[in-house]
Coordinates of C-alpha atoms and ligand atoms in Angstrom, one line a residue:
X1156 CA 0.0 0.0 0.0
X1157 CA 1.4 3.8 -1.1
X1158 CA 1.2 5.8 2.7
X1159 CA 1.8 8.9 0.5
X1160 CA 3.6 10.9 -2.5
X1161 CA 5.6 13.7 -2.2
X1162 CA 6.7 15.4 -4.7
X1163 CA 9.8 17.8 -6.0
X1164 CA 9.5 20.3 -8.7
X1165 CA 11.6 22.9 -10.5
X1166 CA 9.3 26.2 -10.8
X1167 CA 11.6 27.7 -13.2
X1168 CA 14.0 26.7 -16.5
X1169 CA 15.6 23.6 -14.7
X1170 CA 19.0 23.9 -12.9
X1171 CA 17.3 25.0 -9.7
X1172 CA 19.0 21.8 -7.6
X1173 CA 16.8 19.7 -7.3
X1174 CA 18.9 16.8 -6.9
X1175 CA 20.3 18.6 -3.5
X1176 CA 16.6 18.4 -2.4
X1177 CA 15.9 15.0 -3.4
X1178 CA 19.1 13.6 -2.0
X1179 CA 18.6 15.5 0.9
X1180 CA 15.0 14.5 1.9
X1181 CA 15.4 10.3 0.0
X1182 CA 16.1 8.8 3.9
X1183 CA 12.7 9.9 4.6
X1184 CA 10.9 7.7 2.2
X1185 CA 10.7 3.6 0.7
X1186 CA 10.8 4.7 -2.9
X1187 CA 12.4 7.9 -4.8
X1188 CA 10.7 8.3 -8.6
X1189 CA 11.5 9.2 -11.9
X1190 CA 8.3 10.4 -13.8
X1191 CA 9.6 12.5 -17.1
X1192 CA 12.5 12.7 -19.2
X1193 CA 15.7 11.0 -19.6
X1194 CA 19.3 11.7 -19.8
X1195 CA 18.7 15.3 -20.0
X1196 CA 18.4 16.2 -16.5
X1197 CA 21.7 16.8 -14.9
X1198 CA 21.3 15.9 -10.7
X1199 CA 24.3 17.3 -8.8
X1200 CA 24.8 15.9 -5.2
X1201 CA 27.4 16.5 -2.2
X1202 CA 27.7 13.3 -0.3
X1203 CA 30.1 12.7 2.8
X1204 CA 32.3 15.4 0.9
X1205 CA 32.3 14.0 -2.3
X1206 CA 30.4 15.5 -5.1
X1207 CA 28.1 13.2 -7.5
X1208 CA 26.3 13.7 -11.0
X1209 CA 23.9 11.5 -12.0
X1210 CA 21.3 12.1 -15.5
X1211 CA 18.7 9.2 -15.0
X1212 CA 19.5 7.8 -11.9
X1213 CA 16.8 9.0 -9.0
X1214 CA 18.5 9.8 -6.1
X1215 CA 17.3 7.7 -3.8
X1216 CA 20.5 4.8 -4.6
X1217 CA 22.6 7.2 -2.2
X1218 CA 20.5 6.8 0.2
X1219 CA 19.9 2.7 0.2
X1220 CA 16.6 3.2 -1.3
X1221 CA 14.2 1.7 -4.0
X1222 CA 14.9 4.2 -7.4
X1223 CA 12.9 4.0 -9.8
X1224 CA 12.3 5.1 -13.4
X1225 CA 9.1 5.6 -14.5
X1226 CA 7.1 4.5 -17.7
X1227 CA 6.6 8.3 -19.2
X1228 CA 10.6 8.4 -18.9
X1229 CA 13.2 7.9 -22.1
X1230 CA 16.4 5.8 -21.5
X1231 CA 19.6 5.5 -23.1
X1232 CA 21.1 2.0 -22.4
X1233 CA 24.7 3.0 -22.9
X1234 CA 24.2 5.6 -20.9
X1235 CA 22.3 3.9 -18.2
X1236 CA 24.7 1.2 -18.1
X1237 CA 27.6 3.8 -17.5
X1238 CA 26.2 5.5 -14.6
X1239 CA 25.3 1.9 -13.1
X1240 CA 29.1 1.0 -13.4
X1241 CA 29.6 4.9 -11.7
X1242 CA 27.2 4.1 -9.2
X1243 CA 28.7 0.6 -8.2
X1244 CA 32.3 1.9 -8.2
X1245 CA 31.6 4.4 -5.7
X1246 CA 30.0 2.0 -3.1
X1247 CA 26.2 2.1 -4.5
X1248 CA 23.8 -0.8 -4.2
X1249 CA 22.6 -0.8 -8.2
X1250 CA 20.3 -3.8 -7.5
X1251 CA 17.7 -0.9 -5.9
X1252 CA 17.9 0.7 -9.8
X1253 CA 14.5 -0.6 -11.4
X1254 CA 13.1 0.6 -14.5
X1255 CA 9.5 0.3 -16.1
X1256 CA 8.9 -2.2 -18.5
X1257 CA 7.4 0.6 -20.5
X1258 CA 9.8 3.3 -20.6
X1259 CA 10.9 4.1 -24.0
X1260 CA 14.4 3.5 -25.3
X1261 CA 16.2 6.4 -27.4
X1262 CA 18.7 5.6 -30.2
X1263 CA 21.6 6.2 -32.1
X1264 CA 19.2 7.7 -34.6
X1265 CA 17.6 9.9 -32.0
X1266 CA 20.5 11.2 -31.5
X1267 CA 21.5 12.0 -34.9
X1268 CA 18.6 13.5 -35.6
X1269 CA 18.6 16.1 -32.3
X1270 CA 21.9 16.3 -33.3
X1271 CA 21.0 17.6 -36.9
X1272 CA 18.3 19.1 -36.6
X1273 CA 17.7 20.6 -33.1
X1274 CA 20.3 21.0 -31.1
X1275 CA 21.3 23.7 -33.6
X1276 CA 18.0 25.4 -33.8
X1277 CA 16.4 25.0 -30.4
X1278 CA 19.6 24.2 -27.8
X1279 CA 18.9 20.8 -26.8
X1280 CA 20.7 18.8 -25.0
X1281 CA 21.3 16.5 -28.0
X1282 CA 20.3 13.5 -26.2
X1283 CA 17.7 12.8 -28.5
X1284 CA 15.3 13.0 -26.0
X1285 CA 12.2 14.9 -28.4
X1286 CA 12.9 12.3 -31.3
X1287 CA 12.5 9.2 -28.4
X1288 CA 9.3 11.0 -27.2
X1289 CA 8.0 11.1 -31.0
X1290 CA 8.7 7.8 -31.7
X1291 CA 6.6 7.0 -28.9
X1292 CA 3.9 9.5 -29.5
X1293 CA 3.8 7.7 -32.9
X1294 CA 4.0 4.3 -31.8
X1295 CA 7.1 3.3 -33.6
X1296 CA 9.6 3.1 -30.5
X1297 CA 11.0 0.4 -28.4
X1298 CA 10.2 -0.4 -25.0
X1299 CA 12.5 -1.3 -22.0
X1300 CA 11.0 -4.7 -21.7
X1301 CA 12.2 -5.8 -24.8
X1302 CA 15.9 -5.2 -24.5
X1303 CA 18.0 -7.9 -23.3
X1304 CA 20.8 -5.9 -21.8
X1305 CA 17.7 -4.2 -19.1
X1306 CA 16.6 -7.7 -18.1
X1307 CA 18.5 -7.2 -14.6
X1308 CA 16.7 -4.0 -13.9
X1309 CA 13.1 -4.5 -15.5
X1310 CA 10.7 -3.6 -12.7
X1311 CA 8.3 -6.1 -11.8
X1312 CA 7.2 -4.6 -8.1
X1313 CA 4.7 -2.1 -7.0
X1314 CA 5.0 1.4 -5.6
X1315 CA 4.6 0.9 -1.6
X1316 CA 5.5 3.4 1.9
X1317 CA 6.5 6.4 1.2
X1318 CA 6.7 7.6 -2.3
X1319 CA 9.5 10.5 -3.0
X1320 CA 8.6 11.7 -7.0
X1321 CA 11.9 13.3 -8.2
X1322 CA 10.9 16.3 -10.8
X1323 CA 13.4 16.8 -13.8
X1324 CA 13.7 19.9 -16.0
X1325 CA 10.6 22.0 -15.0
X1326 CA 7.4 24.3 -15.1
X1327 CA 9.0 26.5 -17.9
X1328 CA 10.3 23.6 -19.5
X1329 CA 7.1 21.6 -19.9
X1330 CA 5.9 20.8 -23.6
X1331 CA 2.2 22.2 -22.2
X1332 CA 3.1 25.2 -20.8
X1333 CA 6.5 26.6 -21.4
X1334 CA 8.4 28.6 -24.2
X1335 CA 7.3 26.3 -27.0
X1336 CA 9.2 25.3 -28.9
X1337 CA 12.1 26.2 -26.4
X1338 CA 10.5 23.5 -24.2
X1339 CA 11.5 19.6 -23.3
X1340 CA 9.5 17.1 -25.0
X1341 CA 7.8 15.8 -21.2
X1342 CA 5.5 16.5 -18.7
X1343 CA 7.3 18.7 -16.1
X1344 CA 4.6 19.3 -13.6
X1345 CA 3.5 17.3 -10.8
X1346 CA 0.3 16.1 -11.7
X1347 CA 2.4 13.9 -14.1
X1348 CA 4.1 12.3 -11.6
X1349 CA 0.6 9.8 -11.3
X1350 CA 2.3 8.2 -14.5
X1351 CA 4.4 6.0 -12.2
X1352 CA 1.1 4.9 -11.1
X1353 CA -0.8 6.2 -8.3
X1354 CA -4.0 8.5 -7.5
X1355 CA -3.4 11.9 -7.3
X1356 CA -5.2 11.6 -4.1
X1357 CA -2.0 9.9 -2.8
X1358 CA 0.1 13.4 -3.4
X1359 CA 0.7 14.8 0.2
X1360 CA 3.4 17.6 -0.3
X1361 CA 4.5 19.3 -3.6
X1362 CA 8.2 21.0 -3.3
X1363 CA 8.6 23.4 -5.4
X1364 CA 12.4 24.4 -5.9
X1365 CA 13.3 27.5 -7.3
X1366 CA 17.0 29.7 -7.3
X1367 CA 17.4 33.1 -6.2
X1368 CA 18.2 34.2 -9.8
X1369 CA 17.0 33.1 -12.9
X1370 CA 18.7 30.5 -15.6
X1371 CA 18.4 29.2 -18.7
X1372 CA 20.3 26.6 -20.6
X1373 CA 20.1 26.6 -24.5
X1374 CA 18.0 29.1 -26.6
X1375 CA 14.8 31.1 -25.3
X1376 CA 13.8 34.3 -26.4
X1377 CA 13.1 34.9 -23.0
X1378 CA 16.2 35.2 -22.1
X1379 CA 17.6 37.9 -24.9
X1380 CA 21.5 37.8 -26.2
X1381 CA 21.4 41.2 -24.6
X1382 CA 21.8 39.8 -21.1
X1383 CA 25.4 38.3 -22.3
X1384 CA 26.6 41.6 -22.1
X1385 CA 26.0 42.5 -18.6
X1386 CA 29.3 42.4 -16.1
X1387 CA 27.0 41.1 -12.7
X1388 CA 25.3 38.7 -14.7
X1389 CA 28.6 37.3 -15.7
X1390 CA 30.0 37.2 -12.3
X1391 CA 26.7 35.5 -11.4
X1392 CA 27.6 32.8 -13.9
X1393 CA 30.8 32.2 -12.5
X1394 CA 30.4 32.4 -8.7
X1395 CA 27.0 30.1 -9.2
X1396 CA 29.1 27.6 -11.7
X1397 CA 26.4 28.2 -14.2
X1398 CA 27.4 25.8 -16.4
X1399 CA 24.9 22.7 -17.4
X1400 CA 25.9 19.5 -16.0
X1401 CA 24.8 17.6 -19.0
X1402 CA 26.0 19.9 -21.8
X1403 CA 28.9 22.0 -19.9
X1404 CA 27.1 25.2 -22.1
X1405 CA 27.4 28.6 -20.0
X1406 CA 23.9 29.5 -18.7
X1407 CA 22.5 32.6 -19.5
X1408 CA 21.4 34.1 -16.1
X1409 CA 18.9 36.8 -16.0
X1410 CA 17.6 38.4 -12.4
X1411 CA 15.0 36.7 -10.6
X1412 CA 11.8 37.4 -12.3
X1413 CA 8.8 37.2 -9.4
X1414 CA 6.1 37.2 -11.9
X1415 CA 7.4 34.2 -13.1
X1416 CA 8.0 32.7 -10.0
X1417 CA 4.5 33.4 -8.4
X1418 CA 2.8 31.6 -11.5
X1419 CA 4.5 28.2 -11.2
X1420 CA 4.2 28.2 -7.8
X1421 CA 0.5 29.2 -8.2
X1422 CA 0.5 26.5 -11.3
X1423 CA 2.6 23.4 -9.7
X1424 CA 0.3 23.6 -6.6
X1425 CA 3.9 23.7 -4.6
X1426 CA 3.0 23.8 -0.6
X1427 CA 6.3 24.2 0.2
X1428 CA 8.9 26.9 -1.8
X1429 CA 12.5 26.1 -1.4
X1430 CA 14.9 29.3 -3.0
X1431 CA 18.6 27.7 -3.7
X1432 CA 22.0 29.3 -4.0
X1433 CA 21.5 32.2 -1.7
X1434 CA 25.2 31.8 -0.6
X1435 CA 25.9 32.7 -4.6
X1436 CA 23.6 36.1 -4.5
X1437 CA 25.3 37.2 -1.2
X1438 CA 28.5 36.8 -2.6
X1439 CA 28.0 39.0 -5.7
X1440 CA 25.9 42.0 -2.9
X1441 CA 23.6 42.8 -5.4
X1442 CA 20.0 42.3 -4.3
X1443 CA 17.5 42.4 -7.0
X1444 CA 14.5 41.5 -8.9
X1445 CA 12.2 41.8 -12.2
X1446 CA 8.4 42.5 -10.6
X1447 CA 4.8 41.8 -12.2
X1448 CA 5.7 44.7 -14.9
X1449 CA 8.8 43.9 -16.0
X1450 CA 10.8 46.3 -13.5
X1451 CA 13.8 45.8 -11.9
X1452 CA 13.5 46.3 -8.2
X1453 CA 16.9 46.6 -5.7
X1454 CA 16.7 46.0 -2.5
X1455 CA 19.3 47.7 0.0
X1456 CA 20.2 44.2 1.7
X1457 CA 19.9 40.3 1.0
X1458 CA 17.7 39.9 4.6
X1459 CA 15.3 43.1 3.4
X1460 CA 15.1 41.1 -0.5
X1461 CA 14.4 37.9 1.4
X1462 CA 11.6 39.4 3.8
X1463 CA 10.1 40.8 1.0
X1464 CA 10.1 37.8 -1.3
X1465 CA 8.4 36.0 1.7
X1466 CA 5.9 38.0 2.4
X1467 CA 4.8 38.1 -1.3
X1468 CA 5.0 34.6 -2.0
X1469 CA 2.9 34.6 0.7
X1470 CA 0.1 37.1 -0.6
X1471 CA 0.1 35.8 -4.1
X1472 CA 0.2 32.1 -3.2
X1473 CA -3.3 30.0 -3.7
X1474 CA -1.7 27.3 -2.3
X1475 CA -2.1 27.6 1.3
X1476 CA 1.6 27.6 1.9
X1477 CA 2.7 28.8 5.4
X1478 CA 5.6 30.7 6.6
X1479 CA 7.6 28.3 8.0
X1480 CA 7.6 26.5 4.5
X1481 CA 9.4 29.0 2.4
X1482 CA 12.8 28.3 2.7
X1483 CA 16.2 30.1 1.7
X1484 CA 19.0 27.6 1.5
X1485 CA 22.6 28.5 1.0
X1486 CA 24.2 25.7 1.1
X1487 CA 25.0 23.1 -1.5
X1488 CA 25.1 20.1 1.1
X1489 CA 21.7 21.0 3.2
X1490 CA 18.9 22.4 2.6
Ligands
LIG832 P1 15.9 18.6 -24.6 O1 15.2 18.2 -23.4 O2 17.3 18.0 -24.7 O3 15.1 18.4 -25.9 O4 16.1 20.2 -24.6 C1 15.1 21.1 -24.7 C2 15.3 22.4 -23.8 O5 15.2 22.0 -22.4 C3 16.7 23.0 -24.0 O6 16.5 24.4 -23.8 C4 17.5 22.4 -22.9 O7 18.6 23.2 -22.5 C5 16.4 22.3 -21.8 N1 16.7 21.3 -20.8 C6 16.5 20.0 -20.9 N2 16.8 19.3 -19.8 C7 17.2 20.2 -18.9 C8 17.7 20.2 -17.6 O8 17.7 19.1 -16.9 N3 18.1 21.3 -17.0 C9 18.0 22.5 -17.7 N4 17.6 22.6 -18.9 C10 17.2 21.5 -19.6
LIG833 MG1 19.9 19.9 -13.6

């Protein structure tokens, strides 16, 4: 029987860590879920000291949990083998690693083709991760079940306990609702996660995670070529490491825009707001914000932007979310 789903969401372009919030909240739970994309996602996580970057992997195999990857996910088998072989050599028990019988598989020809044709156009990853998901949508693609080399990891169990759902990319990176066709291919938002097969009824708690400036990585006219040329914004990229985990691109970082924020946070349902990488905004000393009109707004010190960032999330939110559950972290170990 499930006791209950929790579940961890990006509210903006991805890159918001996630993975620290996963990793750090996986020894509460039986089970810690994959529901949506594939070797896209980049999860960075500090362990005992040592830093480790998984793409597909949920984090729940640091933790000595169940991790598994859901049937609305896209797998690469090379890939998936590789960060097994990662995981084992570092002291990981793989044999908690299950995957769906029905997650898709993505191919050397994916590849090529995101390669080609959008990686160029639309700054993908060039996993081949929207070629995988049309395959599927046209049902032409190869399932999990059927390859030989998965056979140790095909999941034949049922979700039970305590369900953690592990979000990748996010809100603005959902095919529904973002930038299309700047988007993933996947469902990013938390009603999705029921693909790995429970009731929405089971969701309990929905985490959204968010950073205290804004990123993209790859193409969006939303983030214009203009912002390349601004000194703090480059210093923001290099004192937050701004560079994607999966790609190694430089991030184009913009200031925090609120109006964005409040929507996915209204959207995602989030009861709980988690803003990352204060420690990297305190370190540059510059405190500010886009508002609801497209404004930039400075504050005079990082404790008056955070007060006022609470309170607001606070009026704006239709979520219910209390005090106590917005949460400034600045720390790349904890929350
Ligand atoms: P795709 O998912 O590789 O097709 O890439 C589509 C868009 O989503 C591109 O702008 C990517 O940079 C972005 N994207 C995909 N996965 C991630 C992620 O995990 N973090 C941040 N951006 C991502
Ligand atoms: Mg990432």
């Amino acid at each position: 029987m499930i006791d209950y789903v929790d579940i961890i969401v990006g509210l903006a372009w991805g890159d918001e860590g996630k993975g620290k919030i996963s990793s750090a909240m996986a020894k509460d739970y039986d089970m810690v879920c994959r529901w949506n994309g594939g070797p896209n996602a980049g999860h960075t996580v500090y362990l005992y000291g040592k830093k480790y970057k998984t793409h597909l992997i949920p984090s729940g195999v640091f933790h000595g949990k169940k991790s598994i990857i859901g049937p609305n996910c896209v797998l690469n088998i090379d890939k998936f083998l590789k960060e097994i072989e990662y995981l084992k050599e570092n002291g990981f028990d793989t044999s908690l690693v299950k995957v769906h019988p029905n997650v898709h598989i993505i191919t050397d020809a994916h590849i090529e083709y995101d390669l080609k044709h959008l990686k160029p156009k639309l700054g993908t990853t060039g996993q081949g991760i929207a070629p995988c998901y049309a395959d599927k949508a046209n049902r032409t693609g190869i399932q999990a079940h059927s390859c030989p080399e998965l056979k140790d990891f095909i999941w034949d169990g049922k979700l039970e306990g305590k369900i953690l759902c592990e979000g990748a990319q996010s809100i603005w990176l959902d095919i529904n609702y973002g930038d299309y066709p700047f988007v993933t291919s996947s469902e990013t938002f938390p009603h999705n996660a029921c693909s790995l097969g429970f009731s929405p009824k089971k969701i309990r708690e929905i985490i959204g995670v968010a950073k205290i400036y804004d990123t993209k990585s790859g193409v969006d006219p939303l983030f214009p070529e203009t912002l390349w040329n601004d000194v703090r914004l480059n210093q923001l990229i290099e004192l937050g490491g701004e560079y994607g985990s999966t790609t190694g691109r430089k991030r184009i970082v913009n200031w925090l825009n609120f109006g964005r924020l409040m929507e996915s946070i209204n959207l995602s349902g989030a009861t709980r707001v988690i803003i990352n990488k204060c420690d990297v905004l305190e370190e540059l000393g510059i405190f500010k914000i886009i508002n609801f009109y497209g404004l930039s707004i400075d504050f005079s010190s990082f404790s008056q932007m955070k007060r006022i960032l609470k309170d607001a999330i606070l009026e704006y939110n239709i979520n219910n979310i209390k005090k106590e559950n917005i949460i400034f972290s600045g720390d790349k170990t904890l929350i």
